[in-house]
C-alpha atoms as one frame of an Amber mdcrd trajectory, in Angstrom:
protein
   7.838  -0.711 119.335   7.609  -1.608 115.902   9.717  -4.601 114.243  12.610
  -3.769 111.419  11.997  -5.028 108.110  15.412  -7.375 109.335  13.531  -9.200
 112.023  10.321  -9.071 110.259  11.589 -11.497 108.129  14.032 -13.930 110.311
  11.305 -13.897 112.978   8.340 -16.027 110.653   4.499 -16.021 111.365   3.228
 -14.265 114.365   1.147 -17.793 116.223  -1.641 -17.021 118.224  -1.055 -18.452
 121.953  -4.092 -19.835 123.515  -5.163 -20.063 127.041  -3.198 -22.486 129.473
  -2.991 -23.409 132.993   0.090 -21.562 135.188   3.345 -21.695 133.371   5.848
 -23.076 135.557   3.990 -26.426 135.543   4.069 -26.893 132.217   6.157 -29.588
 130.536   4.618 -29.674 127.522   7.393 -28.829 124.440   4.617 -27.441 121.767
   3.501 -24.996 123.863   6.750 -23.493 124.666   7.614 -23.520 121.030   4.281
 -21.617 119.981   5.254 -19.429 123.324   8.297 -18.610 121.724   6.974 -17.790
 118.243   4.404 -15.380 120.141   4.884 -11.612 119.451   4.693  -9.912 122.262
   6.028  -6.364 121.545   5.706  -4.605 125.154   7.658  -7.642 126.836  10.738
  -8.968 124.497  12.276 -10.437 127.270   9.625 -12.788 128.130   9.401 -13.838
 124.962  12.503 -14.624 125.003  12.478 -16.424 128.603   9.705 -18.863 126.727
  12.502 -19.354 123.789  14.664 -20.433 126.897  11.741 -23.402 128.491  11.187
 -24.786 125.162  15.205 -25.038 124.372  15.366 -26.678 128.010  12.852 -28.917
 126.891  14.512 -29.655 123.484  18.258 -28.862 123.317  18.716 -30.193 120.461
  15.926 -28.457 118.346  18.342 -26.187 115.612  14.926 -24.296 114.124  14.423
 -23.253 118.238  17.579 -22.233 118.860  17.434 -20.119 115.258  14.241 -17.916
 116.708  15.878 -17.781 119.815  18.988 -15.751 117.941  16.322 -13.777 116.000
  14.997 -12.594 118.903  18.275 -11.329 120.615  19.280  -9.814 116.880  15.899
  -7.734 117.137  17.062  -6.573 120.919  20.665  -6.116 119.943  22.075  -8.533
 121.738  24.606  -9.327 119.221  26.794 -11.576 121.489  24.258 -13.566 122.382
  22.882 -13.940 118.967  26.982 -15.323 117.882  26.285 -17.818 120.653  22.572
 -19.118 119.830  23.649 -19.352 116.633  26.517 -21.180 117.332  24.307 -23.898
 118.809  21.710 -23.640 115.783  24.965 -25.032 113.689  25.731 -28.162 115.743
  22.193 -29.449 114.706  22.276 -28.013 111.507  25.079 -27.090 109.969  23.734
 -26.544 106.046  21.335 -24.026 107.360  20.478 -21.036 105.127  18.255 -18.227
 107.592  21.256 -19.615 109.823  23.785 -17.587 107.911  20.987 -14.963 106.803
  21.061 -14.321 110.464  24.902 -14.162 110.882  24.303 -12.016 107.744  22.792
  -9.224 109.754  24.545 -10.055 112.845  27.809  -8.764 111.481  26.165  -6.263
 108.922  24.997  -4.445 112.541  28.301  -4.541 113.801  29.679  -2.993 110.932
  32.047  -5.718 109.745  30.931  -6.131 106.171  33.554  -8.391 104.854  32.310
 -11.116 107.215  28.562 -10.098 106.912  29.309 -10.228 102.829  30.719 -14.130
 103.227  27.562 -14.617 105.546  25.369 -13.500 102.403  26.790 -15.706 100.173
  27.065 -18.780 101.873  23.547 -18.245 102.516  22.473 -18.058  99.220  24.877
 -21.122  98.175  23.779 -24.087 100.690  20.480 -25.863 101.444  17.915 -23.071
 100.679  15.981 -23.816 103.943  14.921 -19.610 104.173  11.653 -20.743 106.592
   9.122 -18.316 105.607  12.150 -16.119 103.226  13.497 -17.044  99.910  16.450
 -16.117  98.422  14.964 -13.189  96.282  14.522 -11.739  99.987  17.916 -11.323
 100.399  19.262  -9.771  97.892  18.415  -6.237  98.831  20.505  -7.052 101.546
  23.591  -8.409  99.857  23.552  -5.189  97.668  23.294  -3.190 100.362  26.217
  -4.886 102.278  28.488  -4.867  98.823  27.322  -1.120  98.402  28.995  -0.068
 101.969  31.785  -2.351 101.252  32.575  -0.378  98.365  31.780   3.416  99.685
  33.868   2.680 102.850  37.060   1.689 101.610  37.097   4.495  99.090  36.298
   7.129 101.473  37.087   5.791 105.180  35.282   4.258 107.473  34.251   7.697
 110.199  33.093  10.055 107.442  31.587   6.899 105.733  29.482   6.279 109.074
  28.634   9.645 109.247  26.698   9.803 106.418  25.325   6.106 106.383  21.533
   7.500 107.006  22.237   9.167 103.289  21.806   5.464 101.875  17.987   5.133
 100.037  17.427   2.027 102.081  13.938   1.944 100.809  15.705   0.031  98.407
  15.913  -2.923 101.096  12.046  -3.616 100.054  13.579  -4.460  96.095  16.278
  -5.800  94.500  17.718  -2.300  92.716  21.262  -1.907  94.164  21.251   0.929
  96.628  22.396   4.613  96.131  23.601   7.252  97.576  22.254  10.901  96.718
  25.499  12.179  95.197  23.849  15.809  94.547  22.613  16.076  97.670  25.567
  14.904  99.928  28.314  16.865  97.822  29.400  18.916  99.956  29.936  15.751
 102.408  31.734  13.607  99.399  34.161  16.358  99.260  35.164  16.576 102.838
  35.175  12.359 102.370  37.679  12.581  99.356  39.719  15.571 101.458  39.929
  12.607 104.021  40.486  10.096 102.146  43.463  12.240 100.651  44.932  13.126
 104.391  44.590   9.214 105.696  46.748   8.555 102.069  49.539  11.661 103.147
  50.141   9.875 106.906  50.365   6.425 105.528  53.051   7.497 103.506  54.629
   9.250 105.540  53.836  12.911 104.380  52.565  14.110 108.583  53.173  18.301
 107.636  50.922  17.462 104.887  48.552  15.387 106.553  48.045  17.728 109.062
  47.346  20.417 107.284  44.491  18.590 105.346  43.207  17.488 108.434  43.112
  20.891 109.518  40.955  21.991 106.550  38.431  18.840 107.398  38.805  20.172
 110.819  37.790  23.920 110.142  34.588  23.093 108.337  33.911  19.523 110.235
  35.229  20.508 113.908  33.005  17.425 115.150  34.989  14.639 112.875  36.361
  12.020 115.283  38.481  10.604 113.493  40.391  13.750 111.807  40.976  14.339
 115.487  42.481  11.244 115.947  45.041  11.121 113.296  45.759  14.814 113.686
  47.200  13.587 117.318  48.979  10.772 115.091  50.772  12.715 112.703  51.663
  15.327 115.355  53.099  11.686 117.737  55.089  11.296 114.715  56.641  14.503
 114.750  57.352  14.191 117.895  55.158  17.353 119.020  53.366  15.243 122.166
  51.545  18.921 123.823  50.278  19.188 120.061  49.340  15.801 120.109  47.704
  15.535 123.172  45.292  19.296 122.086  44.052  16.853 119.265  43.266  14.089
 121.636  41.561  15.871 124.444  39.449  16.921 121.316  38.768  13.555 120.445
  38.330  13.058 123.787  35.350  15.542 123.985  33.431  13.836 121.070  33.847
  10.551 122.567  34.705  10.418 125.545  33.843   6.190 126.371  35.562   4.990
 123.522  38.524   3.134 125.209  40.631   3.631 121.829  40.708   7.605 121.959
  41.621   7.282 126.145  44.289   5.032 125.181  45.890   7.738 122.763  45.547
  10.542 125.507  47.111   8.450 128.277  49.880   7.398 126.276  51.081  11.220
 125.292  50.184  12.523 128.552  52.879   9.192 129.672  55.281  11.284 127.058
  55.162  13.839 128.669  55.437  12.197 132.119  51.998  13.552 133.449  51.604
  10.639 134.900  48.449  11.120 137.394  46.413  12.544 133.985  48.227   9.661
 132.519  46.458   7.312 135.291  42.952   8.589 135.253  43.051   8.881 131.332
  44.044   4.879 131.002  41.635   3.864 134.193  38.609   5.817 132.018  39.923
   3.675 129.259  39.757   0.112 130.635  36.225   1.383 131.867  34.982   2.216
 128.016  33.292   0.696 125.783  35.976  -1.675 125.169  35.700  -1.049 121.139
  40.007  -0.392 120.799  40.339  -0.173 117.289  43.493  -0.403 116.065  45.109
  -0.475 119.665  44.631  -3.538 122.150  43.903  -3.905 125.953  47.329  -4.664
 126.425  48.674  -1.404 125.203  46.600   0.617 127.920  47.553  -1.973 130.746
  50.993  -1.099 129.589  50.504   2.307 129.576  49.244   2.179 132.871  51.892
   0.244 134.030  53.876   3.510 133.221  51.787   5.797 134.915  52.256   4.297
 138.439  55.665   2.855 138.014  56.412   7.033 138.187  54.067   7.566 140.548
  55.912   5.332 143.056  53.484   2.521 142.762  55.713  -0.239 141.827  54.088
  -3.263 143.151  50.763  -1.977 140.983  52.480  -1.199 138.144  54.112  -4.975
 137.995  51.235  -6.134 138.348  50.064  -3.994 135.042  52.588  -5.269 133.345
  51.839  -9.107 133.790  48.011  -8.555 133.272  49.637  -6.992 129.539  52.097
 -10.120 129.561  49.551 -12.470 130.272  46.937 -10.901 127.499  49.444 -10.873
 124.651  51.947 -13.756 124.618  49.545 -15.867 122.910  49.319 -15.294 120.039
  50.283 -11.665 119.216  54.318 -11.542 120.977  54.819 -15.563 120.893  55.236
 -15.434 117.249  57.800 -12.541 117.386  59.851 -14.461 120.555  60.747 -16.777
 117.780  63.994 -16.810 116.677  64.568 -15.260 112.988  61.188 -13.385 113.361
  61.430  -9.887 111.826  60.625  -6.601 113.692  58.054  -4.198 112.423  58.121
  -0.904 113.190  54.727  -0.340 115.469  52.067   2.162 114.200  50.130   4.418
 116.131  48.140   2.408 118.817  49.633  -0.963 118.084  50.990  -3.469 119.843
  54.692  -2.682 120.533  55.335  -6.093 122.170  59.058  -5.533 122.976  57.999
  -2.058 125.198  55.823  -4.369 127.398  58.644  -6.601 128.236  61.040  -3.284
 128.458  58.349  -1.807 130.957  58.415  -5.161 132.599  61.945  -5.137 133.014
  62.048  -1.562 134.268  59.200  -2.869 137.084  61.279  -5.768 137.915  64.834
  -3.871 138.189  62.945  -0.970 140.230  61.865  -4.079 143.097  65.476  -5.374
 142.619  63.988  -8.978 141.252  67.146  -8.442 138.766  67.573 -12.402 137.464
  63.628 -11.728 136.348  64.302  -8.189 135.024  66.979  -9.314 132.717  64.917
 -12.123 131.715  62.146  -9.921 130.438  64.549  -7.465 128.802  66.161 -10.108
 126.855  62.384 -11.024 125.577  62.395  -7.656 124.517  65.944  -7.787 122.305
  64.443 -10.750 120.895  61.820  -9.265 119.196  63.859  -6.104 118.260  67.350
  -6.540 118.852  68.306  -2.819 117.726  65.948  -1.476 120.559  68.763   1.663
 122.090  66.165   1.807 125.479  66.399  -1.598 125.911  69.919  -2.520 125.352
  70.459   1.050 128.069  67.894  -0.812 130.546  69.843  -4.199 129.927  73.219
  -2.501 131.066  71.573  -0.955 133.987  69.909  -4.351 135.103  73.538  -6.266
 134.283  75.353  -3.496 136.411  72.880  -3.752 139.177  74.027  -7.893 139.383
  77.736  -6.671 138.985  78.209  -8.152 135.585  79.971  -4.914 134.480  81.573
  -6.042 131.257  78.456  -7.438 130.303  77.252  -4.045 131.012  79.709  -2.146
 129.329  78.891  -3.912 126.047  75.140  -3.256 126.482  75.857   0.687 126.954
  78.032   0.813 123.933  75.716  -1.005 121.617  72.729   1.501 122.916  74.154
   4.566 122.275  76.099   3.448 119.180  72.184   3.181 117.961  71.169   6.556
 119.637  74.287   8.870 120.048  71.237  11.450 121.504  70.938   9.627 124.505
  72.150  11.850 127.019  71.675   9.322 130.235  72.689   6.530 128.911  76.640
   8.260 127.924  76.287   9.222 131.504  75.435   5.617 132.637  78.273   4.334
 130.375  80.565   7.552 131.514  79.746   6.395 135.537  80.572   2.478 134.023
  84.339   3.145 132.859  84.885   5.030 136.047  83.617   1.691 138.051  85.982
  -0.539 136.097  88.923   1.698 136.476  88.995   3.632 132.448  89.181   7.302
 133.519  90.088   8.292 129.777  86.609   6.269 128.366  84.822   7.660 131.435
  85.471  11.568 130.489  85.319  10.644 126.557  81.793   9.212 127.379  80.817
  12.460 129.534  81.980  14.738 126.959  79.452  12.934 124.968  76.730  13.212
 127.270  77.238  17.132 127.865  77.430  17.176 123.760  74.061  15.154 123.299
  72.218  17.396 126.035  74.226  20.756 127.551  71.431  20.647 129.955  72.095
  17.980 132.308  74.108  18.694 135.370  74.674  15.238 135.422  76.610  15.262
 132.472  79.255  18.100 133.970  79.529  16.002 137.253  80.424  12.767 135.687
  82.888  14.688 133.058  84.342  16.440 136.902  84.692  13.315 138.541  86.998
  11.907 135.367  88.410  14.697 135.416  89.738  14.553 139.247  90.796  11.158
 138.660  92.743  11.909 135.763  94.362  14.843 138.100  93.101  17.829 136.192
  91.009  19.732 139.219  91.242  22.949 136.945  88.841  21.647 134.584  87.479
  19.742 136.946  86.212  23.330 138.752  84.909  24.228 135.809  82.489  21.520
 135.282  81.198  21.425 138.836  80.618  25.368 138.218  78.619  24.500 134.971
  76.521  21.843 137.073  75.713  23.940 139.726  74.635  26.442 137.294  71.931
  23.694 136.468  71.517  22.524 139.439  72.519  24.768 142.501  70.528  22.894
 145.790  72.483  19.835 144.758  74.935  19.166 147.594  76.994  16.220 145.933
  78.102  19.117 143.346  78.650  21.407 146.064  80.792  19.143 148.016  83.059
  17.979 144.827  84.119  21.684 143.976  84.653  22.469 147.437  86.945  19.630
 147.722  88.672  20.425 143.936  88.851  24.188 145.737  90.246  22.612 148.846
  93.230  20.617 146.862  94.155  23.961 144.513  94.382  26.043 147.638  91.687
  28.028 147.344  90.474  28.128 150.705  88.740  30.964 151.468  86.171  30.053
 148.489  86.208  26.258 149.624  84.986  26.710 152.813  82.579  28.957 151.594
  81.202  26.570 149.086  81.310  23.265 151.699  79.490  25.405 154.290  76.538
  25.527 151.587  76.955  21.948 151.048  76.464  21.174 154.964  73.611  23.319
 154.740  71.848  21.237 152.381  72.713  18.152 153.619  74.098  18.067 157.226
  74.829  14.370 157.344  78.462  14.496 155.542  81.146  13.432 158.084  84.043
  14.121 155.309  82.568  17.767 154.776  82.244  18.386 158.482  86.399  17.705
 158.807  87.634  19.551 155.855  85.362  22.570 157.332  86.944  22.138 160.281
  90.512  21.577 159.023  89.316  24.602 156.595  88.195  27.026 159.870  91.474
  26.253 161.796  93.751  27.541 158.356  92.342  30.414 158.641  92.782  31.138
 162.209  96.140  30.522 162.012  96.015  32.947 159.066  94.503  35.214 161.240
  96.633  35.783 163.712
């Protein structure tokens, strides 16, 4: 296993180690520090275990604990390398290979801002390089500036995709690094055609953006990321089956990277799939952790969802906190703060105020309604014009019989989304409570006008209706519901009984028979039948 130029140079001098007695009774401190300079190529890890003896024997040796973070760098142990070098700092903290080595630490990882700082403080303090010097470092600096440079211009997938393009023999000079621009054109153009779609969905353009992902797409089917924003733009259109084709694709490429699981399980929520929903948030949490531009709190959320419809409501609360407890500090505390301005989120963000809405949902569904409305009003503090969360706020302030309070909620929602079909019905099945037949019917109408599809909408527009003594129309709406929804035996039963007062009788009983078929337990049905059967054998005879 050969050594990268990298390590080569943050490691030092190769020490010969000469014989001893048995290891684990030594206790002398030079030995484990020439242990730990040892090369021993076949067996890192025991190199590293000697690293470990000698910092046991001197804790407080910085130039130990420095090799010690070279060594993890060279096994890609990044985290632990953050750590050693952590400790390195306390005993020297105007270190130079220290931050040579936090260079590279962060120019693995990809973060080249930070490794770029790294560089230059290096190159700025003490000068203590060990066995480097500051000429050494250069190459690397370049290099670092270089894919600074390329990957903000052309985006970071593409820009990873053709890293290995980079002359990094260059690292062995100082000439700034290149990239073969003859040889890679065809690549550079599909970068700039990226570059140009990421532009059209940031502002705003998503027809557009998806049709130059598309062309990426049809000559680069394999380009993660064009995947993922393809399933973006189409979210924004609100075309979630679309959405969720470009994910699943994504999906295929990747499929550990938590980030892309988190984009499929929250469509597949949209479209209330919830068990894919499940399994596609469960893979995510089991990932690689690496969420991009989403969080861990978004797919807890998410999840939360899933089994809330699934019936699960004790797991999905406990979703919900575990999102609660991740995100309140610091990413929702600052927005709980009075005068705090919503943002609109972006794909994969943290929506704060849905967490809390979700929460609220949880909490309503268990009847823990003091908490629920707690946790709703969380969420109208962070967006007060949010129309789902002013509709769950009535439902949770009906539920404790605060009715006006209710009534004000329900007008303020759909005053901010006139489309919402339930909640008019909600508001429509509100005025009826309080005693408004002539709001209740006006509020129906509006539900039946925002979505002709709902029987719910012609029942509540019936039951006005009936109170406001018009059982002609009244008929008609329970027809139109039944239409929608004919096994339901609350419709059957109200137009038998509208029937049943305009005489009808023949076609009442006909229609309450049904509705004891579907639902047997209905003393009030069972007496107008029989009330209904004795009419007509009087008319009989």
């Amino acid at each position: 296993m050969s050594t990268s130029i990298a390590m080569q140079l943050a490691i030092g001098q190769i020490m010969p180690l000469a014989a001893q007695p048995p290891l684990e009774q030594l206790k002398d401190p030079e030995y484990w520090i020439q242990a730990c300079n040892i090369a021993i190529e076949e067996q890192p890890e025991t190199r590293l275990k000697n690293c470990e003896q000698a910092i046991q024997l001197q804790p407080k040796d910085a130039s130990l604990w420095t090799r010690y973070a070279a060594l993890q760098l060279n096994l890609k142990q990044f985290s632990s390398t953050q750590l050693s070098l952590s400790q390195a700092r306390k005993y020297d903290s105007n270190n130079s290979r220290i931050e040579f080595l936090q260079c590279l630490v962060w120019l693995n990882l990809g973060n080249y801002s930070r490794a770029e700082t790294a560089c230059e403080q290096a190159t700025q303090i003490n000068q203590k390089w060990g066995n480097l010097s500051a000429d050494q470092i250069k190459p690397y600096h370049n290099l670092i500036r270089h894919y600074q440079q390329v990957e903000s211009t052309y985006g970071s997938q593409i820009f990873h995709s053709i890293r290995k393009s980079f002359d990094r023999t260059t690292i062995a000079s100082t000439s700034k690094p290149i990239i073969d621009i003859q040889r890679y054109k065809a690549q550079l153009q599909q970068i700039q055609r990226y570059a140009q779609a990421k532009r059209q969905y940031q502002r705003g353009k998503f027809p557009k953006a998806i049709q130059t992902f598309n062309r990426i797409l049809s000559q680069t089917p394999k380009h993660l990321e064009s995947w993922i924003y393809q399933g973006h733009a189409l979210s924004q259109l609100q075309k979630p089956t679309a959405a969720l084709s470009a994910y699943a694709q994504a999906v295929a490429l990747a499929p550990n990277q938590s980030a892309v699981l988190f984009f499929q399980c929250r469509t597949l929520n949209q479209l209330q799939q919830s068990e894919a929903a499940l399994r596609a948030c469960q893979t995510a949490l089991q990932g690689d952790q690496n969420w991009s531009n989403t969080s861990l709190a978004n797919t807890w959320s998410q999840q939360a969802q899933a089994l809330y419809r699934l019936g699960k409501a004790e797991a999905a609360l406990a979703a919900t906190n575990r999102a609660i407890g991740m995100q309140i500090p610091p990413n929702c505390a600052r927005l709980l703060i009075k005068g705090s301005s919503p943002l609109p989120p972006q794909p994969g963000t943290l929506n704060c105020g849905a967490i809390f809405r979700d929460h609220a949902v949880i909490l309503w569904y268990l009847q823990q309604y003091e908490t629920a409305l707690t946790s709703i009003q969380k969420t109208l503090a962070i967006n007060p014009t949010d129309a789902k969360a002013l509709a769950n706020q009535g439902r949770i302030r009906r539920s404790l019989k605060h009715l006006e309070a209710a009534l004000i909620s329900y007008q303020a929602s759909v005053a901010l989304n006139p489309k919402d079909a339930r909640s008019w019905i909600n508001l429509s099945a509100l005025w009826w409570q309080v005693g408004n037949y002539t709001k209740s019917l006006i509020a129906a109408n509006n539900a039946v006008k925002a979505n002709p599809q709902l029987a719910e909408a012609y029942q509540n527009q019936a039951i006005a209706l009936v109170a406001l003594k018009n059982d002609a129309e009244a008929q008609k709406s329970y027809e139109k519901a039944i239409l929608l929804s004919p096994d339901n035996s609350n419709l059957q039963t109200g137009l038998g009984l509208v029937l049943t007062r305009r005489k009808y009788y023949p076609e009442a009983l006909t229609v309450l028979q049904h509705s004891l078929e579907l639902d047997p337990n209905q003393p009030l049905v069972t007496k107008t039948i029989q009330v209904l059967i004795q009419w007509q054998k009087v008319q009989q005879h």
